[in-house]
Amino acid sequence: MSLTMPLLHKNDENDVTCRHKNDIFKGGTTATPPKLNTLIIPVKEEVKRKGKILMIHGWAQNAKVFCFKTKNLARKLSMAGYECIYLEAPFLLPMTSMVNVEGNPVEIVNGKRENARAWFYYSDIDRSDATLALSEQHMKYIGLEESVNSIGSFLRLQEEEEEEKERRHKNSEGEQLQYEQYCDDGDDDNDNFCAVLGFSQGAVFAHVLACLSSRARLHDQKKKESTGSKFRDTTEEEPSTTEEEPSTTNKSDIDVLLPFRKIDCVILASGFPAMHGNDGNNEGEATPLPQIESLSTHQIAHILSSSSCIYMPSLHLIGRSDTSVVPNLSLKLASKFFDGQLLLHDKGHMVPQKSAQSQEIIAFLDKIKETG
């Protein structure tokens, strides 16, 4: 992960048509999770909608910067029917840091990185310090639970909007024929498909989200088998080695995990495995939820540690020349997923956007949607 990634200082709104939106969420570790800003690349009216992709930027970036850096890919995805929603991390990185020089504290400027953001911090002493990010040591990701619960609230809101949309079509003065035509056009689930594309720290964060989604889907599958109820399950048939739902998972855990089941697949660019763990002697143990609408840092760590294999479609974008996150680390992340696909490219720490690479990404998404 590049710790000195330059940020955009020019206006990029002429390069990409972005729609800005402030999303205010409910629930969280306090009264509300942090507010997430979004930039949206919509699907053109003449193109049939296929679904949404949550675009998760990297360390020291923000939604606008990531939107600009991936504008070519986003344009192709939009033309293919996928709406790109760029989410902005809730935490600002400080403009200055304190370092010791010959035993004396000295303040240094962390470059011109205004509005540089992170999904979590690696150090509670100096929040701009990411030197341990690639250490492959378990550590506490500071602020991770706030980011996770903000995404959960976002997904919950999306699900509520889709349910309301379905009710409007079904109950529009009893016009059942209109609803049947609506379904025949393939628009009934055009908002149901949801992928996550994460870059660098965003890919690490996406690894966490994939674990949560996998656990929620496992519960859905078990409930479907026991009650015969219909639940949307887009995963392919899994082998008999499917992970068992831990006995520590209670109803409150399940309730708060349910929004994450909306995630159908992940695309991870220049990523490395999440190493979030608990401090102290309770590492790996689940703790009671502070309230029903939030996940604690201990619960997230427990789910990560118990997810030996993630049964979710994944595509891993790995740069052979990446010196910030070396390919071996990205391969370790890929090994966390069952049958993860690889897309190798000759560039470095970036999201590949050439036509052939973009088509591979689109083909991956289309296959998951069609076989779901």
mmCIF file of C-alpha atoms in Angstrom:
data_model
loop_
_atom_site.group_PDB
_atom_site.id
_atom_site.type_symbol
_atom_site.label_atom_id
_atom_site.label_comp_id
_atom_site.label_asym_id
_atom_site.label_seq_id
_atom_site.Cartn_x
_atom_site.Cartn_y
_atom_site.Cartn_z
ATOM 1 C CA MET A 1 0.000 0.000 0.000
ATOM 2 C CA SER A 2 1.417 3.330 -0.986
ATOM 3 C CA LEU A 3 1.636 5.620 2.027
ATOM 4 C CA THR A 4 2.556 8.704 -0.009
ATOM 5 C CA MET A 5 -0.029 8.392 -2.751
ATOM 6 C CA PRO A 6 -0.537 11.876 -4.252
ATOM 7 C CA LEU A 7 -4.061 13.183 -4.150
ATOM 8 C CA LEU A 8 -5.911 14.951 -6.910
ATOM 9 C CA HIS A 9 -5.665 18.737 -6.782
ATOM 10 C CA LYS A 10 -7.525 19.611 -9.957
ATOM 11 C CA ASN A 11 -11.207 19.570 -10.727
ATOM 12 C CA ASP A 12 -12.086 16.227 -12.294
ATOM 13 C CA GLU A 13 -15.823 16.831 -12.686
ATOM 14 C CA ASN A 14 -15.365 17.509 -16.410
ATOM 15 C CA ASP A 15 -13.743 14.112 -16.893
ATOM 16 C CA VAL A 16 -16.400 11.955 -15.253
ATOM 17 C CA THR A 17 -20.091 12.643 -14.796
ATOM 18 C CA CYS A 18 -20.528 12.125 -11.052
ATOM 19 C CA ARG A 19 -23.651 12.638 -9.017
ATOM 20 C CA HIS A 20 -22.850 13.627 -5.438
ATOM 21 C CA LYS A 21 -25.004 12.448 -2.575
ATOM 22 C CA ASN A 22 -24.783 12.639 1.192
ATOM 23 C CA ASP A 23 -26.128 9.521 2.863
ATOM 24 C CA ILE A 24 -27.208 9.719 6.473
ATOM 25 C CA PHE A 25 -27.511 6.364 8.181
ATOM 26 C CA LYS A 26 -29.313 4.891 11.151
ATOM 27 C CA GLY A 27 -27.879 2.627 13.820
ATOM 28 C CA GLY A 28 -24.199 2.172 14.669
ATOM 29 C CA THR A 29 -21.885 2.028 17.636
ATOM 30 C CA THR A 30 -23.254 5.369 18.824
ATOM 31 C CA ALA A 31 -26.555 6.994 17.909
ATOM 32 C CA THR A 32 -25.535 6.955 14.248
ATOM 33 C CA PRO A 33 -22.566 5.524 12.334
ATOM 34 C CA PRO A 34 -20.319 8.041 10.571
ATOM 35 C CA LYS A 35 -21.941 9.711 7.590
ATOM 36 C CA LEU A 36 -20.614 8.432 4.258
ATOM 37 C CA ASN A 37 -20.434 10.623 1.193
ATOM 38 C CA THR A 38 -20.910 9.034 -2.209
ATOM 39 C CA LEU A 39 -20.172 9.777 -5.840
ATOM 40 C CA ILE A 40 -22.354 7.907 -8.320
ATOM 41 C CA ILE A 41 -21.664 7.023 -11.957
ATOM 42 C CA PRO A 42 -25.204 6.211 -13.123
ATOM 43 C CA VAL A 43 -26.215 3.848 -15.891
ATOM 44 C CA LYS A 44 -27.489 5.681 -18.946
ATOM 45 C CA GLU A 45 -31.218 5.479 -19.582
ATOM 46 C CA GLU A 46 -30.824 3.535 -22.818
ATOM 47 C CA VAL A 47 -28.728 0.824 -21.098
ATOM 48 C CA LYS A 48 -30.412 -2.023 -19.222
ATOM 49 C CA ARG A 49 -29.453 -1.911 -15.566
ATOM 50 C CA LYS A 50 -27.721 -4.979 -14.157
ATOM 51 C CA GLY A 51 -26.796 -3.933 -10.644
ATOM 52 C CA LYS A 52 -24.536 -1.824 -8.459
ATOM 53 C CA ILE A 53 -20.861 -1.853 -7.622
ATOM 54 C CA LEU A 54 -19.657 -0.309 -4.377
ATOM 55 C CA MET A 55 -16.278 1.287 -5.110
ATOM 56 C CA ILE A 56 -14.039 1.313 -2.008
ATOM 57 C CA HIS A 57 -11.015 3.604 -2.243
ATOM 58 C CA GLY A 58 -7.585 3.066 -0.728
ATOM 59 C CA TRP A 59 -5.577 4.609 2.101
ATOM 60 C CA ALA A 60 -5.161 8.412 1.854
ATOM 61 C CA GLN A 61 -7.646 8.650 -1.010
ATOM 62 C CA ASN A 62 -11.286 9.714 -1.086
ATOM 63 C CA ALA A 63 -14.321 9.091 -3.287
ATOM 64 C CA LYS A 64 -13.490 11.892 -5.726
ATOM 65 C CA VAL A 65 -9.880 10.812 -6.175
ATOM 66 C CA PHE A 66 -10.803 7.148 -6.690
ATOM 67 C CA CYS A 67 -13.558 8.156 -9.083
ATOM 68 C CA PHE A 68 -11.005 10.045 -11.176
ATOM 69 C CA LYS A 69 -8.376 7.303 -11.021
ATOM 70 C CA THR A 70 -10.836 4.632 -12.202
ATOM 71 C CA LYS A 71 -12.886 6.773 -14.580
ATOM 72 C CA ASN A 72 -12.164 4.600 -17.635
ATOM 73 C CA LEU A 73 -13.245 1.409 -15.890
ATOM 74 C CA ALA A 74 -16.302 3.118 -14.394
ATOM 75 C CA ARG A 75 -17.351 4.351 -17.828
ATOM 76 C CA LYS A 76 -17.120 0.826 -19.243
ATOM 77 C CA LEU A 77 -19.005 -0.627 -16.281
ATOM 78 C CA SER A 78 -21.709 1.981 -16.698
ATOM 79 C CA MET A 79 -22.037 1.173 -20.387
ATOM 80 C CA ALA A 80 -22.344 -2.507 -19.421
ATOM 81 C CA GLY A 81 -25.239 -1.731 -17.064
ATOM 82 C CA TYR A 82 -23.482 -1.467 -13.700
ATOM 83 C CA GLU A 83 -23.929 1.648 -11.571
ATOM 84 C CA CYS A 84 -20.737 2.593 -9.731
ATOM 85 C CA ILE A 85 -21.215 4.009 -6.247
ATOM 86 C CA TYR A 86 -18.026 5.501 -4.830
ATOM 87 C CA LEU A 87 -18.153 5.430 -1.037
ATOM 88 C CA GLU A 88 -15.962 7.759 0.988
ATOM 89 C CA ALA A 89 -14.308 6.539 4.175
ATOM 90 C CA PRO A 90 -15.433 8.299 7.353
ATOM 91 C CA PHE A 91 -12.003 9.007 8.856
ATOM 92 C CA LEU A 92 -9.703 11.883 7.937
ATOM 93 C CA LEU A 93 -5.965 11.366 8.097
ATOM 94 C CA PRO A 94 -4.149 14.152 9.990
ATOM 95 C CA MET A 95 -2.183 16.711 8.011
ATOM 96 C CA THR A 96 0.682 16.560 10.531
ATOM 97 C CA SER A 97 2.443 13.952 12.648
ATOM 98 C CA MET A 98 4.705 14.073 15.686
ATOM 99 C CA VAL A 99 8.023 12.236 15.434
ATOM 100 C CA ASN A 100 10.977 12.009 17.777
ATOM 101 C CA VAL A 101 14.187 13.596 16.539
ATOM 102 C CA GLU A 102 17.089 13.072 18.921
ATOM 103 C CA GLY A 103 14.628 12.596 21.758
ATOM 104 C CA ASN A 104 12.626 15.723 20.989
ATOM 105 C CA PRO A 105 9.090 15.747 19.542
ATOM 106 C CA VAL A 106 8.983 17.364 16.116
ATOM 107 C CA GLU A 107 5.886 18.065 14.057
ATOM 108 C CA ILE A 108 6.113 17.108 10.373
ATOM 109 C CA VAL A 109 3.697 17.803 7.524
ATOM 110 C CA ASN A 110 2.255 14.753 5.774
ATOM 111 C CA GLY A 111 2.317 16.231 2.283
ATOM 112 C CA LYS A 112 -0.522 18.063 0.561
ATOM 113 C CA ARG A 113 -3.141 15.439 1.124
ATOM 114 C CA GLU A 114 -6.254 17.414 1.960
ATOM 115 C CA ASN A 115 -9.311 15.233 2.577
ATOM 116 C CA ALA A 116 -7.104 12.128 2.714
ATOM 117 C CA ARG A 117 -9.253 9.402 4.253
ATOM 118 C CA ALA A 118 -9.058 5.908 5.693
ATOM 119 C CA TRP A 119 -11.491 3.117 6.521
ATOM 120 C CA PHE A 120 -9.531 2.462 9.708
ATOM 121 C CA TYR A 121 -6.266 3.410 11.379
ATOM 122 C CA TYR A 122 -3.288 1.191 12.130
ATOM 123 C CA SER A 123 -2.027 3.249 15.073
ATOM 124 C CA ASP A 124 -3.870 5.084 17.822
ATOM 125 C CA ILE A 125 -0.757 7.116 18.622
ATOM 126 C CA ASP A 126 -0.148 8.554 15.161
ATOM 127 C CA ARG A 127 -3.147 7.967 12.949
ATOM 128 C CA SER A 128 -1.192 8.790 9.798
ATOM 129 C CA ASP A 129 1.247 5.950 10.569
ATOM 130 C CA ALA A 130 0.687 2.879 8.391
ATOM 131 C CA THR A 131 4.089 1.262 8.804
ATOM 132 C CA LEU A 132 2.528 -1.878 10.350
ATOM 133 C CA ALA A 133 -0.100 -2.305 7.654
ATOM 134 C CA LEU A 134 1.867 -4.955 5.761
ATOM 135 C CA SER A 135 3.484 -6.592 8.778
ATOM 136 C CA GLU A 136 1.139 -9.623 8.586
ATOM 137 C CA GLN A 137 0.739 -9.347 12.348
ATOM 138 C CA HIS A 138 -2.625 -9.359 14.079
ATOM 139 C CA MET A 139 -3.540 -5.894 15.295
ATOM 140 C CA LYS A 140 -6.575 -3.861 16.147
ATOM 141 C CA TYR A 141 -7.893 -1.836 13.208
ATOM 142 C CA ILE A 142 -8.974 1.334 14.956
ATOM 143 C CA GLY A 143 -12.345 2.583 13.782
ATOM 144 C CA LEU A 144 -13.119 -0.525 11.738
ATOM 145 C CA GLU A 145 -16.437 -1.115 13.500
ATOM 146 C CA GLU A 146 -17.649 2.392 12.629
ATOM 147 C CA SER A 147 -16.879 1.853 8.937
ATOM 148 C CA VAL A 148 -18.430 -1.619 8.951
ATOM 149 C CA ASN A 149 -21.633 -0.408 10.588
ATOM 150 C CA SER A 150 -21.867 2.509 8.156
ATOM 151 C CA ILE A 151 -21.727 0.079 5.237
ATOM 152 C CA GLY A 152 -24.279 -2.132 6.984
ATOM 153 C CA SER A 153 -26.631 0.828 7.347
ATOM 154 C CA PHE A 154 -26.081 1.753 3.708
ATOM 155 C CA LEU A 155 -26.951 -1.782 2.583
ATOM 156 C CA ARG A 156 -29.952 -1.890 4.904
ATOM 157 C CA LEU A 157 -31.248 1.353 3.405
ATOM 158 C CA GLN A 158 -30.715 -0.012 -0.104
ATOM 159 C CA GLU A 159 -32.660 -3.161 0.778
ATOM 160 C CA GLU A 160 -35.525 -1.140 2.239
ATOM 161 C CA GLU A 161 -35.717 0.981 -0.905
ATOM 162 C CA GLU A 162 -35.818 -2.143 -3.087
ATOM 163 C CA GLU A 163 -38.570 -3.697 -0.977
ATOM 164 C CA GLU A 164 -40.593 -0.492 -1.188
ATOM 165 C CA LYS A 165 -40.090 -0.417 -4.960
ATOM 166 C CA GLU A 166 -41.359 -4.002 -5.220
ATOM 167 C CA ARG A 167 -44.387 -3.194 -3.061
ATOM 168 C CA ARG A 168 -45.253 -0.208 -5.243
ATOM 169 C CA HIS A 169 -45.272 -2.378 -8.356
ATOM 170 C CA LYS A 170 -47.267 -5.152 -6.704
ATOM 171 C CA ASN A 171 -49.839 -2.925 -5.045
ATOM 172 C CA SER A 172 -50.340 -0.260 -7.689
ATOM 173 C CA GLU A 173 -54.156 -0.349 -7.660
ATOM 174 C CA GLY A 174 -54.052 -4.116 -8.142
ATOM 175 C CA GLU A 175 -52.358 -3.860 -11.510
ATOM 176 C CA GLN A 176 -50.809 -7.332 -11.344
ATOM 177 C CA LEU A 177 -50.310 -7.391 -15.110
ATOM 178 C CA GLN A 178 -48.121 -4.314 -14.870
ATOM 179 C CA TYR A 179 -45.983 -6.031 -12.228
ATOM 180 C CA GLU A 180 -45.697 -9.218 -14.314
ATOM 181 C CA GLN A 181 -44.574 -7.165 -17.305
ATOM 182 C CA TYR A 182 -42.110 -5.383 -15.039
ATOM 183 C CA CYS A 183 -40.676 -8.746 -13.972
ATOM 184 C CA ASP A 184 -40.625 -10.053 -17.540
ATOM 185 C CA ASP A 185 -38.469 -7.093 -18.534
ATOM 186 C CA GLY A 186 -35.872 -8.297 -16.030
ATOM 187 C CA ASP A 187 -36.073 -5.099 -13.964
ATOM 188 C CA ASP A 188 -37.319 -6.721 -10.758
ATOM 189 C CA ASP A 189 -33.803 -7.520 -9.594
ATOM 190 C CA ASN A 190 -31.807 -4.827 -11.367
ATOM 191 C CA ASP A 191 -30.979 -3.283 -7.994
ATOM 192 C CA ASN A 192 -30.554 -6.587 -6.145
ATOM 193 C CA PHE A 193 -27.164 -7.511 -7.591
ATOM 194 C CA CYS A 194 -24.403 -5.867 -5.598
ATOM 195 C CA ALA A 195 -20.641 -6.238 -5.987
ATOM 196 C CA VAL A 196 -17.817 -4.601 -4.050
ATOM 197 C CA LEU A 197 -14.619 -3.392 -5.706
ATOM 198 C CA GLY A 198 -11.902 -2.479 -3.217
ATOM 199 C CA PHE A 199 -8.431 -1.077 -3.834
ATOM 200 C CA SER A 200 -5.469 -1.422 -1.443
ATOM 201 C CA GLN A 201 -6.821 -0.688 2.063
ATOM 202 C CA GLY A 202 -10.235 -0.733 0.405
ATOM 203 C CA ALA A 203 -9.540 -4.340 -0.643
ATOM 204 C CA VAL A 204 -8.636 -5.205 2.956
ATOM 205 C CA PHE A 205 -11.910 -3.629 4.056
ATOM 206 C CA ALA A 206 -13.730 -5.578 1.326
ATOM 207 C CA HIS A 207 -12.175 -8.782 2.728
ATOM 208 C CA VAL A 208 -13.872 -7.964 6.045
ATOM 209 C CA LEU A 209 -17.189 -7.258 4.306
ATOM 210 C CA ALA A 210 -16.936 -10.560 2.410
ATOM 211 C CA CYS A 211 -16.510 -12.451 5.689
ATOM 212 C CA LEU A 212 -19.603 -10.770 7.113
ATOM 213 C CA SER A 213 -21.600 -11.477 3.962
ATOM 214 C CA SER A 214 -20.505 -15.113 3.917
ATOM 215 C CA ARG A 215 -21.611 -15.574 7.532
ATOM 216 C CA ALA A 216 -24.993 -13.914 6.869
ATOM 217 C CA ARG A 217 -25.564 -16.056 3.775
ATOM 218 C CA LEU A 218 -24.651 -19.200 5.703
ATOM 219 C CA HIS A 219 -27.352 -18.402 8.215
ATOM 220 C CA ASP A 220 -29.803 -17.700 5.389
ATOM 221 C CA GLN A 221 -29.001 -21.042 3.786
ATOM 222 C CA LYS A 222 -29.500 -22.926 7.056
ATOM 223 C CA LYS A 223 -32.798 -21.149 7.656
ATOM 224 C CA LYS A 224 -33.902 -21.914 4.103
ATOM 225 C CA GLU A 225 -33.118 -25.596 4.565
ATOM 226 C CA SER A 226 -34.946 -25.780 7.902
ATOM 227 C CA THR A 227 -38.048 -23.712 7.077
ATOM 228 C CA GLY A 228 -38.339 -23.886 3.296
ATOM 229 C CA SER A 229 -38.539 -20.091 3.150
ATOM 230 C CA LYS A 230 -37.283 -18.329 0.053
ATOM 231 C CA PHE A 231 -34.113 -16.349 0.462
ATOM 232 C CA ARG A 232 -32.032 -14.806 -2.294
ATOM 233 C CA ASP A 233 -28.916 -16.980 -2.566
ATOM 234 C CA THR A 234 -26.547 -16.145 -5.418
ATOM 235 C CA THR A 235 -23.677 -18.417 -4.443
ATOM 236 C CA GLU A 236 -22.926 -21.475 -6.508
ATOM 237 C CA GLU A 237 -23.251 -24.958 -5.023
ATOM 238 C CA GLU A 238 -20.674 -25.284 -2.299
ATOM 239 C CA PRO A 239 -18.668 -28.376 -1.400
ATOM 240 C CA SER A 240 -19.419 -30.464 1.672
ATOM 241 C CA THR A 241 -16.651 -28.668 3.559
ATOM 242 C CA THR A 242 -18.829 -25.566 3.995
ATOM 243 C CA GLU A 243 -17.971 -23.825 7.254
ATOM 244 C CA GLU A 244 -20.241 -24.412 10.222
ATOM 245 C CA GLU A 245 -21.979 -21.455 11.800
ATOM 246 C CA PRO A 246 -20.258 -20.896 15.171
ATOM 247 C CA SER A 247 -22.363 -21.627 18.227
ATOM 248 C CA THR A 248 -21.483 -18.168 19.559
ATOM 249 C CA THR A 249 -23.609 -16.543 16.872
ATOM 250 C CA ASN A 250 -26.837 -15.347 18.489
ATOM 251 C CA LYS A 251 -29.974 -13.692 17.145
ATOM 252 C CA SER A 252 -28.592 -10.194 17.673
ATOM 253 C CA ASP A 253 -25.482 -11.123 15.677
ATOM 254 C CA ILE A 254 -27.641 -12.468 12.849
ATOM 255 C CA ASP A 255 -29.906 -9.430 12.775
ATOM 256 C CA VAL A 256 -26.997 -7.046 12.413
ATOM 257 C CA LEU A 257 -25.279 -9.254 9.816
ATOM 258 C CA LEU A 258 -28.304 -9.555 7.528
ATOM 259 C CA PRO A 259 -27.659 -6.399 5.438
ATOM 260 C CA PHE A 260 -24.264 -7.782 4.367
ATOM 261 C CA ARG A 261 -25.870 -10.759 2.618
ATOM 262 C CA LYS A 262 -26.703 -8.297 -0.160
ATOM 263 C CA ILE A 263 -23.063 -8.466 -1.334
ATOM 264 C CA ASP A 264 -22.860 -11.027 -4.150
ATOM 265 C CA CYS A 265 -19.146 -10.927 -5.016
ATOM 266 C CA VAL A 266 -15.960 -8.957 -4.493
ATOM 267 C CA ILE A 267 -13.233 -7.593 -6.768
ATOM 268 C CA LEU A 268 -10.004 -6.959 -4.865
ATOM 269 C CA ALA A 269 -7.235 -4.848 -6.404
ATOM 270 C CA SER A 270 -3.761 -4.705 -4.808
ATOM 271 C CA GLY A 271 -5.165 -6.169 -1.623
ATOM 272 C CA PHE A 272 -3.735 -8.081 1.312
ATOM 273 C CA PRO A 273 -5.388 -10.114 4.076
ATOM 274 C CA ALA A 274 -7.170 -8.304 6.880
ATOM 275 C CA MET A 275 -5.294 -8.843 10.153
ATOM 276 C CA HIS A 276 -7.762 -7.243 12.524
ATOM 277 C CA GLY A 277 -7.774 -8.967 15.924
ATOM 278 C CA ASN A 278 -8.719 -8.226 19.496
ATOM 279 C CA ASP A 279 -6.400 -6.947 22.181
ATOM 280 C CA GLY A 280 -5.920 -8.725 25.480
ATOM 281 C CA ASN A 281 -6.802 -12.257 26.538
ATOM 282 C CA ASN A 282 -10.204 -12.421 24.847
ATOM 283 C CA GLU A 283 -8.905 -12.621 21.320
ATOM 284 C CA GLY A 284 -11.196 -14.618 19.083
ATOM 285 C CA GLU A 285 -14.084 -14.680 21.549
ATOM 286 C CA ALA A 286 -17.410 -13.101 20.694
ATOM 287 C CA THR A 287 -18.674 -10.399 23.041
ATOM 288 C CA PRO A 288 -22.204 -9.105 23.582
ATOM 289 C CA LEU A 289 -23.453 -6.500 21.148
ATOM 290 C CA PRO A 290 -23.617 -2.975 22.589
ATOM 291 C CA GLN A 291 -26.938 -2.626 20.766
ATOM 292 C CA ILE A 292 -28.771 -4.630 18.130
ATOM 293 C CA GLU A 293 -27.889 -2.362 15.198
ATOM 294 C CA SER A 294 -24.092 -2.416 15.494
ATOM 295 C CA LEU A 295 -21.179 -4.817 15.329
ATOM 296 C CA SER A 296 -18.394 -4.511 17.881
ATOM 297 C CA THR A 297 -14.698 -4.704 17.041
ATOM 298 C CA HIS A 298 -14.512 -8.002 18.985
ATOM 299 C CA GLN A 299 -17.302 -9.578 16.939
ATOM 300 C CA ILE A 300 -15.719 -8.523 13.663
ATOM 301 C CA ALA A 301 -12.414 -10.028 14.806
ATOM 302 C CA HIS A 302 -14.207 -13.242 15.803
ATOM 303 C CA ILE A 303 -15.879 -13.590 12.409
ATOM 304 C CA LEU A 304 -12.584 -12.925 10.624
ATOM 305 C CA SER A 305 -10.703 -15.489 12.704
ATOM 306 C CA SER A 306 -13.389 -18.149 12.201
ATOM 307 C CA SER A 307 -13.678 -17.640 8.421
ATOM 308 C CA SER A 308 -11.097 -20.162 7.257
ATOM 309 C CA CYS A 309 -12.511 -20.129 3.722
ATOM 310 C CA ILE A 310 -14.905 -17.594 2.231
ATOM 311 C CA TYR A 311 -17.466 -19.096 -0.137
ATOM 312 C CA MET A 312 -18.040 -16.007 -2.233
ATOM 313 C CA PRO A 313 -17.065 -15.361 -5.872
ATOM 314 C CA SER A 314 -13.949 -13.210 -5.958
ATOM 315 C CA LEU A 315 -11.718 -11.678 -8.609
ATOM 316 C CA HIS A 316 -8.233 -10.595 -7.567
ATOM 317 C CA LEU A 317 -6.475 -7.881 -9.596
ATOM 318 C CA ILE A 318 -2.728 -8.258 -9.043
ATOM 319 C CA GLY A 319 0.000 -6.065 -10.518
ATOM 320 C CA ARG A 320 3.219 -7.904 -11.291
ATOM 321 C CA SER A 321 5.118 -4.629 -10.803
ATOM 322 C CA ASP A 322 3.342 -3.626 -7.602
ATOM 323 C CA THR A 323 6.000 -2.611 -5.079
ATOM 324 C CA SER A 324 3.566 -1.145 -2.556
ATOM 325 C CA VAL A 325 1.610 -4.375 -2.047
ATOM 326 C CA VAL A 326 3.776 -7.151 -3.449
ATOM 327 C CA PRO A 327 1.946 -9.838 -5.481
ATOM 328 C CA ASN A 328 2.611 -12.498 -2.864
ATOM 329 C CA LEU A 329 0.451 -10.631 -0.342
ATOM 330 C CA SER A 330 -2.381 -10.365 -2.855
ATOM 331 C CA LEU A 331 -2.101 -14.093 -3.532
ATOM 332 C CA LYS A 332 -2.409 -14.748 0.205
ATOM 333 C CA LEU A 333 -5.633 -12.753 0.175
ATOM 334 C CA ALA A 334 -6.881 -14.760 -2.819
ATOM 335 C CA SER A 335 -6.211 -17.987 -0.890
ATOM 336 C CA LYS A 336 -8.786 -16.891 1.700
ATOM 337 C CA PHE A 337 -11.533 -17.390 -0.894
ATOM 338 C CA PHE A 338 -12.813 -20.648 -2.332
ATOM 339 C CA ASP A 339 -11.910 -20.814 -6.027
ATOM 340 C CA GLY A 340 -10.844 -17.163 -6.263
ATOM 341 C CA GLN A 341 -10.070 -15.977 -9.785
ATOM 342 C CA LEU A 342 -6.892 -14.075 -10.663
ATOM 343 C CA LEU A 343 -6.384 -11.253 -13.141
ATOM 344 C CA LEU A 344 -2.682 -10.486 -13.431
ATOM 345 C CA HIS A 345 -1.481 -7.302 -15.110
ATOM 346 C CA ASP A 346 1.943 -5.787 -15.785
ATOM 347 C CA LYS A 347 1.365 -2.488 -14.006
ATOM 348 C CA GLY A 348 1.921 -1.609 -10.363
ATOM 349 C CA HIS A 349 -0.264 -0.329 -7.530
ATOM 350 C CA MET A 350 -3.415 0.504 -9.461
ATOM 351 C CA VAL A 351 -6.746 -0.744 -10.757
ATOM 352 C CA PRO A 352 -6.204 -2.021 -14.334
ATOM 353 C CA GLN A 353 -8.488 -0.337 -16.865
ATOM 354 C CA LYS A 354 -7.383 -1.365 -20.341
ATOM 355 C CA SER A 355 -10.142 -2.635 -22.602
ATOM 356 C CA ALA A 356 -9.230 -6.317 -22.306
ATOM 357 C CA GLN A 357 -8.908 -6.107 -18.519
ATOM 358 C CA SER A 358 -12.154 -4.176 -18.186
ATOM 359 C CA GLN A 359 -13.920 -6.801 -20.280
ATOM 360 C CA GLU A 360 -12.624 -9.540 -17.982
ATOM 361 C CA ILE A 361 -14.024 -7.673 -14.989
ATOM 362 C CA ILE A 362 -17.377 -7.198 -16.728
ATOM 363 C CA ALA A 363 -17.444 -10.859 -17.797
ATOM 364 C CA PHE A 364 -16.821 -11.900 -14.179
ATOM 365 C CA LEU A 365 -19.733 -9.754 -12.994
ATOM 366 C CA ASP A 366 -22.045 -10.945 -15.775
ATOM 367 C CA LYS A 367 -21.305 -14.590 -14.989
ATOM 368 C CA ILE A 368 -22.075 -14.154 -11.295
ATOM 369 C CA LYS A 369 -25.302 -12.329 -12.041
ATOM 370 C CA GLU A 370 -26.446 -14.849 -14.657
ATOM 371 C CA THR A 371 -25.594 -17.965 -12.621
ATOM 372 C CA GLY A 372 -27.041 -16.481 -9.451
#
